[in-house]
C-alpha cells in the first residue's frame, strides 16, 4: 500500500482531524504544508475546492476531511467508528455538529464588531447546552463522547477544543467551558492525548493568535 500524503495548511482544524486519526492508528504518512494565501499550481490541480485537507494515495486523490477520515478508518486499524449502524450514524451526525462549532468559532474570532463577536459567542454557548446534555456522565478521570474510549467523533471535536485553549491560555476570560463540566472534562481528556498534542506544529498556538490579529477583528484587538 502506498504511503499516504496529507496536504495541509498549518492552522487548519480540518487537517488536524486527519492528523489525529493517522497518529492514533500509527500510520506511516507524509505531510506537505502549503500557504492557502498563495496556493501552488500542483495543489489547485488536485483539489477541486482549492481547500485542505487533501489525501494523496498513490495516484489517487481524496478531498474533504470527513471523507478522508472515513477512508482512513476503513483502511487502517483500529476502527474508530462504532460497529453498530445506528451508533455509527449518530457519531457521524455529531461530527457535523463539531463542524458547525468550528464555523461559529471562526466567526467569533473574526467578527469586526464586538456585537457580532458576542452574537457568535452566544451561538457557541447555545450549542454547548445541547452538547452538554448529550454527553455521558464521567465515571473516572477521563471522558470521551461515548464514555471511556476514543472514537472518530472525538477527533472531530479535538481541534475546536484546542483552539479554545489557545485563546484561554493567552486570555483566561475567553474560556467558554467553565459552566459545562462534562464538556470541560471531555476537552481536558482529548487535549491530554499524545495524538492530539502532536497533531500541530509547535508554532501553531502563537500563529493562531497572530492569524486572528492579522485580520483586524474585534477579538484581535484585545489579544
Coordinates of N, CA and C in Angstrom, one line a residue:
X1 N 0.8 -1.2 0.0 CA 0.0 0.0 0.0 C 0.9 1.2 0.0
X2 N 0.5 2.2 -0.8 CA 1.3 3.5 -0.9 C 1.2 4.2 0.4
X3 N 2.3 4.9 0.8 CA 2.3 5.7 2.0 C 1.4 6.9 1.7
X4 N 0.4 7.2 2.5 CA -0.5 8.4 2.2 C 0.3 9.7 2.5
X5 N -0.1 10.7 1.7 CA 0.5 12.0 1.8 C -0.7 13.0 2.1
X6 N -0.6 13.7 3.2 CA -1.6 14.6 3.6 C -1.2 16.0 3.2
X7 N -2.0 16.8 2.5 CA -1.7 18.1 2.1 C -2.4 19.0 3.1
X8 N -1.6 19.9 3.7 CA -2.1 20.7 4.9 C -1.7 22.1 4.9
X9 N -2.5 22.9 5.6 CA -2.2 24.3 6.0 C -2.1 24.2 7.5
X10 N -1.0 24.8 8.0 CA -0.7 24.6 9.4 C -1.8 24.9 10.4
X11 N -2.6 25.9 10.1 CA -3.6 26.3 11.1 C -5.0 25.6 10.9
X12 N -5.1 24.8 9.9 CA -6.4 24.2 9.5 C -6.9 23.2 10.5
X13 N -8.0 23.4 11.2 CA -8.5 22.4 12.1 C -9.0 21.1 11.4
X14 N -9.5 21.2 10.2 CA -10.0 20.1 9.5 C -8.8 19.1 9.1
X15 N -7.7 19.7 8.7 CA -6.5 18.8 8.5 C -6.1 18.2 9.8
X16 N -6.2 18.9 10.9 CA -5.8 18.4 12.2 C -6.6 17.1 12.6
X17 N -7.8 17.1 12.2 CA -8.6 15.9 12.5 C -8.0 14.7 11.8
X18 N -7.6 14.8 10.6 CA -6.9 13.7 9.9 C -5.6 13.3 10.5
X19 N -4.8 14.3 10.9 CA -3.6 14.0 11.6 C -3.8 13.2 12.9
X20 N -4.8 13.6 13.6 CA -5.0 12.9 14.9 C -5.4 11.4 14.6
X21 N -6.2 11.2 13.6 CA -6.6 9.8 13.2 C -5.3 9.0 12.7
X22 N -4.5 9.6 11.9 CA -3.3 9.0 11.5 C -2.4 8.6 12.7
X23 N -2.3 9.5 13.6 CA -1.4 9.3 14.8 C -2.0 8.2 15.7
X24 N -3.3 8.2 15.9 CA -4.0 7.2 16.7 C -3.8 5.8 16.1
X25 N -3.8 5.8 14.8 CA -3.6 4.5 14.1 C -2.2 4.1 13.8
X26 N -1.3 5.0 14.2 CA 0.2 4.8 14.0 C 0.5 4.5 12.5
X27 N -0.1 5.3 11.6 CA 0.1 5.1 10.2 C 1.4 5.9 9.8
X28 N 2.2 5.3 9.0 CA 3.4 5.9 8.4 C 2.9 6.8 7.2
X29 N 3.0 8.1 7.4 CA 2.5 9.0 6.4 C 3.4 10.2 6.2
X30 N 3.3 10.9 5.1 CA 4.0 12.2 4.9 C 3.0 13.3 4.9
X31 N 3.5 14.5 5.2 CA 2.6 15.7 5.2 C 3.3 16.8 4.4
X32 N 2.5 17.5 3.6 CA 3.0 18.6 2.8 C 2.3 19.9 3.3
X33 N 3.0 20.9 3.6 CA 2.4 22.2 4.0 C 2.3 23.2 2.9
X34 N 1.2 23.8 2.7 CA 1.1 24.8 1.7 C 0.6 26.1 2.4
X35 N 0.7 27.2 1.6 CA 0.2 28.5 2.1 C -1.1 28.7 1.3
X36 N -2.3 28.7 2.0 CA -3.6 28.9 1.3 C -3.7 30.3 0.7
X37 N -2.9 31.2 1.1 CA -3.0 32.6 0.5 C -2.2 32.6 -0.8
X38 N -1.4 31.6 -1.0 CA -0.6 31.5 -2.3 C -0.5 30.0 -2.7
X39 N -1.7 29.5 -3.2 CA -1.8 28.1 -3.5 C -1.0 27.7 -4.7
X40 N -0.1 26.7 -4.5 CA 0.7 26.3 -5.7 C -0.2 25.6 -6.8
X41 N 0.3 25.7 -8.0 CA -0.5 25.2 -9.1 C -0.7 23.7 -9.0
X42 N 0.3 22.9 -8.5 CA 0.1 21.5 -8.4 C -1.1 21.2 -7.4
X43 N -1.3 22.0 -6.4 CA -2.3 21.8 -5.4 C -3.7 22.1 -6.1
X44 N -3.8 23.2 -6.8 CA -5.0 23.5 -7.4 C -5.5 22.5 -8.5
X45 N -4.5 21.7 -9.0 CA -4.9 20.7 -10.0 C -5.5 19.5 -9.3
X46 N -5.2 19.3 -8.0 CA -5.7 18.0 -7.3 C -6.8 18.3 -6.3
X47 N -7.0 19.6 -6.0 CA -8.0 19.9 -5.0 C -9.2 20.6 -5.7
X48 N -10.3 19.9 -5.9 CA -11.4 20.6 -6.7 C -12.0 21.8 -6.0
X49 N -12.0 21.9 -4.7 CA -12.5 23.1 -4.0 C -11.3 24.1 -3.6
X50 N -10.1 23.7 -3.9 CA -9.0 24.5 -3.5 C -8.8 24.6 -2.0
X51 N -9.2 23.6 -1.3 CA -9.2 23.5 0.1 C -8.4 22.4 0.6
X52 N -7.9 22.5 1.9 CA -7.2 21.4 2.5 C -8.2 20.8 3.6
X53 N -8.1 19.6 4.0 CA -7.0 18.6 3.6 C -7.3 17.9 2.3
X54 N -6.2 17.5 1.7 CA -6.3 16.6 0.5 C -5.4 15.4 0.9
X55 N -5.8 14.2 0.6 CA -5.0 13.0 0.9 C -4.7 12.4 -0.5
X56 N -3.4 12.2 -0.7 CA -2.9 11.5 -1.9 C -2.5 10.1 -1.5
X57 N -3.1 9.1 -2.2 CA -2.8 7.7 -2.0 C -2.3 7.2 -3.4
X58 N -1.0 7.1 -3.6 CA -0.5 6.7 -4.9 C -1.0 7.8 -5.9
X59 N -1.7 7.3 -7.0 CA -2.1 8.3 -8.0 C -3.5 8.8 -7.7
X60 N -4.1 8.3 -6.6 CA -5.5 8.7 -6.3 C -5.5 9.9 -5.3
X61 N -6.5 10.7 -5.4 CA -6.7 11.9 -4.5 C -8.0 11.9 -3.9
X62 N -8.1 12.1 -2.6 CA -9.3 12.2 -1.8 C -9.4 13.6 -1.1
X63 N -10.5 14.2 -1.2 CA -10.7 15.5 -0.6 C -11.9 15.5 0.3
X64 N -12.0 16.5 1.2 CA -12.9 16.7 2.3 C -12.6 15.8 3.5
X65 N -12.4 16.5 4.6 CA -11.9 15.9 5.8 C -12.7 14.7 6.3
X66 N -14.1 14.8 6.3 CA -14.9 13.7 6.7 C -14.7 12.5 5.9
X67 N -14.6 12.7 4.6 CA -14.4 11.5 3.6 C -13.0 10.9 3.9
X68 N -12.0 11.8 4.0 CA -10.7 11.3 4.3 C -10.6 10.4 5.5
X69 N -11.3 10.9 6.6 CA -11.2 10.2 7.8 C -12.0 8.9 7.8
X70 N -13.1 8.9 7.0 CA -13.8 7.6 6.8 C -12.9 6.6 6.1
X71 N -12.2 7.1 5.1 CA -11.3 6.2 4.3 C -10.2 5.6 5.2
X72 N -9.6 6.5 6.0 CA -8.5 6.1 6.9 C -9.1 5.0 7.9
X73 N -10.3 5.2 8.3 CA -10.8 4.3 9.3 C -11.1 3.0 8.7
X74 N -11.5 2.9 7.4 CA -11.7 1.7 6.8 C -10.4 0.9 6.5
X75 N -9.4 1.6 6.2 CA -8.1 1.0 5.7 C -7.2 0.6 6.9
X76 N -7.1 1.5 7.9 CA -6.1 1.3 8.9 C -6.8 1.0 10.3
X77 N -6.4 -0.1 10.9 CA -6.9 -0.4 12.3 C -6.1 0.4 13.3
X78 N -6.7 0.6 14.5 CA -8.0 0.0 14.9 C -9.2 0.9 14.4
X79 N -10.3 0.3 14.2 CA -11.5 1.1 13.8 C -11.9 2.0 14.9
X80 N -12.2 3.3 14.5 CA -12.6 4.3 15.5 C -14.0 4.6 15.4
X81 N -14.8 4.0 14.5 CA -16.2 4.1 14.4 C -16.9 2.9 15.2
X82 N -18.0 3.2 15.8 CA -18.8 2.1 16.4 C -19.2 1.1 15.3
X83 N -19.3 -0.2 15.7 CA -19.7 -1.2 14.7 C -21.2 -1.2 14.5
X84 N -22.0 -0.8 15.5 CA -23.4 -0.7 15.4 C -23.9 0.4 14.4
X85 N -24.7 0.1 13.4 CA -25.0 1.1 12.4 C -25.7 2.4 12.9
X86 N -26.6 2.2 13.9 CA -27.2 3.4 14.4 C -26.3 4.2 15.2
X87 N -25.4 3.6 16.0 CA -24.4 4.4 16.7 C -23.4 5.0 15.8
X88 N -23.0 4.3 14.7 CA -22.1 4.9 13.7 C -22.8 6.2 13.1
X89 N -24.1 6.1 12.8 CA -24.8 7.2 12.2 C -24.9 8.4 13.2
X90 N -25.1 8.0 14.4 CA -25.2 9.1 15.5 C -23.8 9.8 15.6
X91 N -22.7 9.1 15.5 CA -21.4 9.7 15.6 C -21.2 10.6 14.4
X92 N -21.6 10.1 13.2 CA -21.5 11.0 12.0 C -22.3 12.3 12.2
X93 N -23.5 12.1 12.7 CA -24.3 13.3 12.9 C -23.6 14.4 13.8
X94 N -23.0 13.9 14.9 CA -22.3 14.8 15.9 C -21.0 15.3 15.3
X95 N -20.5 14.6 14.4 CA -19.3 15.1 13.7 C -19.7 16.4 12.9
X96 N -20.9 16.4 12.3 CA -21.4 17.6 11.6 C -21.6 18.7 12.6
X97 N -22.0 18.4 13.8 CA -22.2 19.4 14.9 C -20.9 20.0 15.2
X98 N -19.8 19.2 15.3 CA -18.5 19.7 15.5 C -18.1 20.7 14.5
X99 N -18.4 20.4 13.2 CA -18.1 21.3 12.1 C -18.8 22.6 12.3
X100 N -20.0 22.6 12.8 CA -20.8 23.8 13.0 C -20.1 24.6 14.1
X101 N -19.6 24.0 15.1 CA -18.9 24.7 16.2 C -17.7 25.4 15.6
X102 N -17.0 24.7 14.8 CA -15.8 25.4 14.2 C -16.1 26.6 13.4
X103 N -17.3 26.5 12.7 CA -17.7 27.7 11.9 C -18.0 28.9 12.8
X104 N -18.8 28.6 13.9 CA -19.1 29.6 14.9 C -17.8 30.1 15.6
X105 N -16.9 29.2 15.9 CA -15.6 29.7 16.5 C -14.9 30.7 15.6
X106 N -14.8 30.3 14.3 CA -14.2 31.2 13.3 C -14.9 32.6 13.3
X107 N -16.2 32.5 13.3 CA -17.0 33.8 13.2 C -16.8 34.6 14.5
X108 N -16.7 33.9 15.6 CA -16.4 34.6 16.9 C -15.1 35.3 16.9
X109 N -14.1 34.7 16.4 CA -12.7 35.3 16.4 C -12.5 36.3 15.3
X110 N -13.3 36.2 14.2 CA -13.1 37.1 13.1 C -14.0 38.3 13.0
X111 N -15.1 38.3 13.8 CA -16.0 39.4 13.7 C -15.4 40.7 13.9
X112 N -15.8 41.7 13.1 CA -15.2 43.0 13.2 C -15.7 43.9 14.3
X113 N -16.9 43.6 14.7 CA -17.5 44.4 15.8 C -17.8 43.6 17.0
X114 N -17.7 44.2 18.2 CA -18.0 43.5 19.4 C -19.4 42.8 19.4
X115 N -20.4 43.5 18.9 CA -21.7 43.0 18.9 C -21.8 41.7 18.1
X116 N -21.1 41.7 17.0 CA -21.1 40.5 16.2 C -20.3 39.3 16.8
X117 N -19.2 39.7 17.5 CA -18.5 38.7 18.2 C -19.3 38.1 19.3
X118 N -20.0 38.9 20.1 CA -20.8 38.5 21.2 C -21.9 37.6 20.7
X119 N -22.5 37.9 19.5 CA -23.6 37.0 18.9 C -23.0 35.7 18.6
X120 N -21.8 35.6 18.1 CA -21.2 34.3 17.8 C -20.9 33.5 19.1
X121 N -20.5 34.2 20.1 CA -20.2 33.6 21.4 C -21.5 33.0 21.9
X122 N -22.6 33.7 21.8 CA -23.9 33.2 22.3 C -24.3 32.0 21.5
X123 N -24.0 32.0 20.2 CA -24.3 30.8 19.4 C -23.6 29.6 19.9
X124 N -22.3 29.8 20.2 CA -21.5 28.7 20.7 C -22.0 28.2 22.1
X125 N -22.4 29.1 23.0 CA -22.9 28.7 24.3 C -24.2 28.0 24.1
X126 N -25.0 28.4 23.2 CA -26.3 27.6 22.9 C -26.0 26.2 22.5
X127 N -25.0 26.1 21.6 CA -24.7 24.7 21.2 C -24.1 23.9 22.3
X128 N -23.3 24.6 23.2 CA -22.7 23.8 24.3 C -23.8 23.2 25.2
X129 N -24.9 24.0 25.4 CA -26.0 23.4 26.2 C -26.6 22.1 25.6
X130 N -26.7 22.1 24.3 CA -27.2 20.9 23.6 C -26.1 19.8 23.8
X131 N -24.9 20.1 23.6 CA -23.8 19.1 23.7 C -23.6 18.6 25.1
X132 N -23.7 19.4 26.1 CA -23.6 19.0 27.5 C -24.6 18.0 27.8
X133 N -25.8 18.2 27.3 CA -27.0 17.3 27.6 C -26.8 16.0 27.0
X134 N -26.1 15.9 25.9 CA -25.9 14.7 25.1 C -24.7 13.8 25.5
X135 N -23.9 14.3 26.4 CA -22.7 13.6 26.8 C -23.0 12.7 28.0
X136 N -22.3 11.5 28.1 CA -22.5 10.7 29.2 C -21.8 11.3 30.5
X137 N -22.2 10.9 31.6 CA -21.5 11.3 32.9 C -20.2 10.6 33.0
X138 N -19.1 11.4 33.4 CA -17.8 10.8 33.6 C -17.8 9.8 34.7
X139 N -17.1 8.7 34.5 CA -17.0 7.6 35.6 C -15.7 7.6 36.2
X140 N -14.7 8.4 35.7 CA -13.4 8.5 36.2 C -12.8 9.8 35.9
X141 N -11.5 9.8 35.6 CA -10.7 11.0 35.3 C -10.8 11.4 33.8
X142 N -11.4 10.5 33.0 CA -11.4 10.8 31.5 C -12.9 10.7 31.1
X143 N -13.1 11.3 29.9 CA -14.4 11.3 29.3 C -14.3 11.4 27.8
X144 N -14.8 10.5 27.1 CA -14.9 10.6 25.6 C -16.4 10.7 25.2
X145 N -16.7 10.9 24.0 CA -18.1 11.1 23.5 C -18.9 9.9 23.9
X146 N -18.4 8.7 23.8 CA -19.2 7.5 24.1 C -18.8 6.9 25.5
X147 N -18.1 7.7 26.3 CA -17.7 7.2 27.6 C -16.2 7.0 27.8
X148 N -15.7 5.8 27.6 CA -14.4 5.5 28.0 C -13.4 5.3 26.9
X149 N -13.8 5.4 25.7 CA -13.0 5.0 24.5 C -13.1 6.1 23.4
X150 N -11.9 6.4 22.8 CA -11.9 7.4 21.7 C -12.5 6.8 20.5
X151 N -13.3 7.6 19.8 CA -13.9 7.3 18.5 C -13.6 8.4 17.5
X152 N -14.0 8.2 16.3 CA -13.7 9.2 15.2 C -14.4 10.5 15.6
X153 N -15.5 10.5 16.2 CA -16.2 11.7 16.5 C -15.4 12.5 17.5
X154 N -14.7 11.9 18.4 CA -13.8 12.7 19.3 C -12.8 13.4 18.6
X155 N -12.2 12.8 17.6 CA -11.1 13.5 16.8 C -11.7 14.7 16.0
X156 N -13.0 14.7 15.8 CA -13.6 15.8 15.1 C -13.8 17.0 16.0
X157 N -13.9 16.8 17.3 CA -14.1 17.9 18.3 C -12.8 18.4 18.8
X158 N -11.7 17.6 18.8 CA -10.5 18.0 19.4 C -9.9 19.3 18.9
X159 N -9.8 19.6 17.6 CA -9.3 20.8 17.1 C -10.1 22.1 17.6
X160 N -11.4 21.9 17.8 CA -12.2 23.0 18.3 C -11.7 23.3 19.7
X161 N -11.6 22.2 20.6 CA -11.2 22.4 21.9 C -9.8 23.0 22.1
X162 N -8.9 22.6 21.2 CA -7.6 23.1 21.2 C -7.5 24.6 21.0
X163 N -8.3 25.0 20.0 CA -8.3 26.5 19.7 C -8.9 27.3 20.9
X164 N -10.0 26.7 21.5 CA -10.5 27.4 22.7 C -9.4 27.5 23.8
X165 N -8.6 26.5 23.9 CA -7.5 26.5 24.9 C -6.4 27.5 24.5
X166 N -6.1 27.6 23.2 CA -5.1 28.6 22.8 C -5.5 30.0 23.2
X167 N -6.8 30.3 23.0 CA -7.3 31.6 23.4 C -7.3 31.8 24.9
X168 N -7.7 30.7 25.7 CA -7.8 30.8 27.1 C -6.4 30.9 27.8
X169 N -5.4 30.3 27.2 CA -4.1 30.3 27.7 C -3.5 31.8 27.6
X170 N -4.0 32.5 26.5 CA -3.5 33.8 26.3 C -4.3 34.8 27.1
X171 N -5.6 34.6 27.2 CA -6.6 35.5 27.8 C -7.7 34.7 28.5
X172 N -7.5 34.4 29.8 CA -8.4 33.4 30.5 C -9.9 33.7 30.4
X173 N -10.2 35.0 30.3 CA -11.6 35.4 30.2 C -12.3 34.9 28.9
X174 N -11.5 34.4 28.0 CA -12.1 33.9 26.7 C -12.4 32.4 26.8
X175 N -12.2 31.8 28.0 CA -12.5 30.4 28.1 C -14.0 30.2 28.3
X176 N -14.6 29.4 27.5 CA -16.1 29.3 27.5 C -16.7 28.1 28.1
X177 N -15.9 27.2 28.7 CA -16.4 25.9 29.1 C -16.6 25.8 30.6
X178 N -16.4 26.9 31.4 CA -16.5 26.8 32.8 C -17.9 26.4 33.3
X179 N -18.9 26.6 32.6 CA -20.3 26.3 33.0 C -20.8 25.0 32.5
X180 N -19.8 24.2 31.8 CA -20.2 23.0 31.2 C -19.2 21.9 31.6
X181 N -19.5 21.3 32.8 CA -18.5 20.4 33.4 C -18.2 19.1 32.5
X182 N -19.2 18.6 31.9 CA -18.9 17.4 31.1 C -18.1 17.7 29.8
X183 N -18.4 18.8 29.2 CA -17.6 19.3 28.0 C -16.2 19.6 28.5
X184 N -16.1 20.2 29.6 CA -14.7 20.6 30.1 C -13.9 19.3 30.3
X185 N -14.5 18.3 31.0 CA -13.8 17.1 31.2 C -13.4 16.4 29.9
X186 N -14.3 16.4 28.9 CA -14.1 15.9 27.6 C -12.9 16.6 26.9
X187 N -12.9 17.9 27.0 CA -11.9 18.7 26.4 C -10.5 18.4 27.0
X188 N -10.5 18.3 28.4 CA -9.2 18.0 29.1 C -8.7 16.6 28.7
X189 N -9.6 15.7 28.5 CA -9.2 14.3 28.1 C -8.6 14.3 26.8
X190 N -9.3 15.0 25.8 CA -8.7 15.0 24.4 C -7.4 15.7 24.3
X191 N -7.3 16.8 25.0 CA -6.1 17.7 24.9 C -4.9 17.0 25.6
X192 N -5.2 16.0 26.4 CA -4.1 15.3 27.1 C -3.5 14.2 26.3
X193 N -4.2 13.8 25.2 CA -3.8 12.6 24.4 C -2.5 13.0 23.6
X194 N -1.5 12.1 23.5 CA -0.4 12.3 22.6 C -0.7 12.6 21.2
X195 N -1.7 11.9 20.7 CA -2.1 12.1 19.3 C -2.7 13.5 19.0
X196 N -3.3 14.1 20.0 CA -3.8 15.4 19.9 C -2.7 16.4 20.1
X197 N -1.9 16.2 21.1 CA -0.8 17.2 21.4 C 0.1 17.3 20.2
X198 N 0.4 16.1 19.5 CA 1.3 16.1 18.4 C 0.7 16.3 17.1
X199 N -0.5 16.7 17.0 CA -1.2 16.9 15.7 C -1.0 18.3 15.1
X200 N -0.3 19.2 15.9 CA 0.0 20.5 15.3 C 1.5 20.8 15.6
X201 N 2.0 21.6 14.8 CA 3.4 22.0 14.9 C 3.6 22.9 16.2
X202 N 4.8 23.0 16.8 CA 5.0 23.8 18.0 C 4.6 25.3 17.9
X203 N 4.7 25.8 16.7 CA 4.5 27.2 16.5 C 3.0 27.6 16.3
X204 N 2.1 26.6 16.2 CA 0.7 26.8 15.9 C 0.0 27.7 16.9
X205 N 0.2 27.5 18.2 CA -0.6 28.3 19.2 C -0.3 29.8 19.0
X206 N 1.0 30.2 18.8 CA 1.3 31.6 18.6 C 0.8 32.1 17.2
X207 N 0.9 31.2 16.2 CA 0.5 31.6 14.8 C -1.1 31.7 14.7
X208 N -1.8 30.9 15.5 CA -3.2 31.1 15.6 C -3.6 32.4 16.1
X209 N -3.0 32.9 17.2 CA -3.3 34.2 17.7 C -2.9 35.3 16.7
X210 N -1.8 35.1 16.1 CA -1.3 36.1 15.1 C -2.3 36.2 13.9
X211 N -2.8 35.0 13.5 CA -3.8 35.0 12.4 C -5.0 35.8 12.7
X212 N -5.5 35.7 14.0 CA -6.7 36.5 14.4 C -6.3 38.0 14.4
X213 N -5.2 38.3 14.9 CA -4.8 39.7 15.0 C -4.6 40.3 13.6
X214 N -4.1 39.5 12.7 CA -3.8 40.0 11.3 C -5.1 40.3 10.5
X215 N -6.2 39.8 11.0 CA -7.5 40.0 10.3 C -8.2 41.2 10.9
X216 N -7.6 41.9 11.8 CA -8.1 43.1 12.4 C -9.6 43.0 12.9
X217 N -9.8 41.8 13.5 CA -11.1 41.6 14.1 C -11.2 42.2 15.5
X218 N -12.4 42.3 16.1 CA -12.6 42.8 17.4 C -11.7 42.0 18.4
X219 N -11.8 40.7 18.3 CA -11.0 39.9 19.2 C -9.5 40.1 19.1
X220 N -9.1 40.3 17.8 CA -7.7 40.5 17.5 C -7.2 41.8 18.3
X221 N -8.1 42.7 18.4 CA -7.7 44.0 19.1 C -7.5 43.8 20.6
X222 N -8.1 42.7 21.2 CA -8.0 42.5 22.7 C -7.0 41.5 23.0
X223 N -6.5 40.8 22.0 CA -5.5 39.7 22.3 C -4.1 40.3 22.6

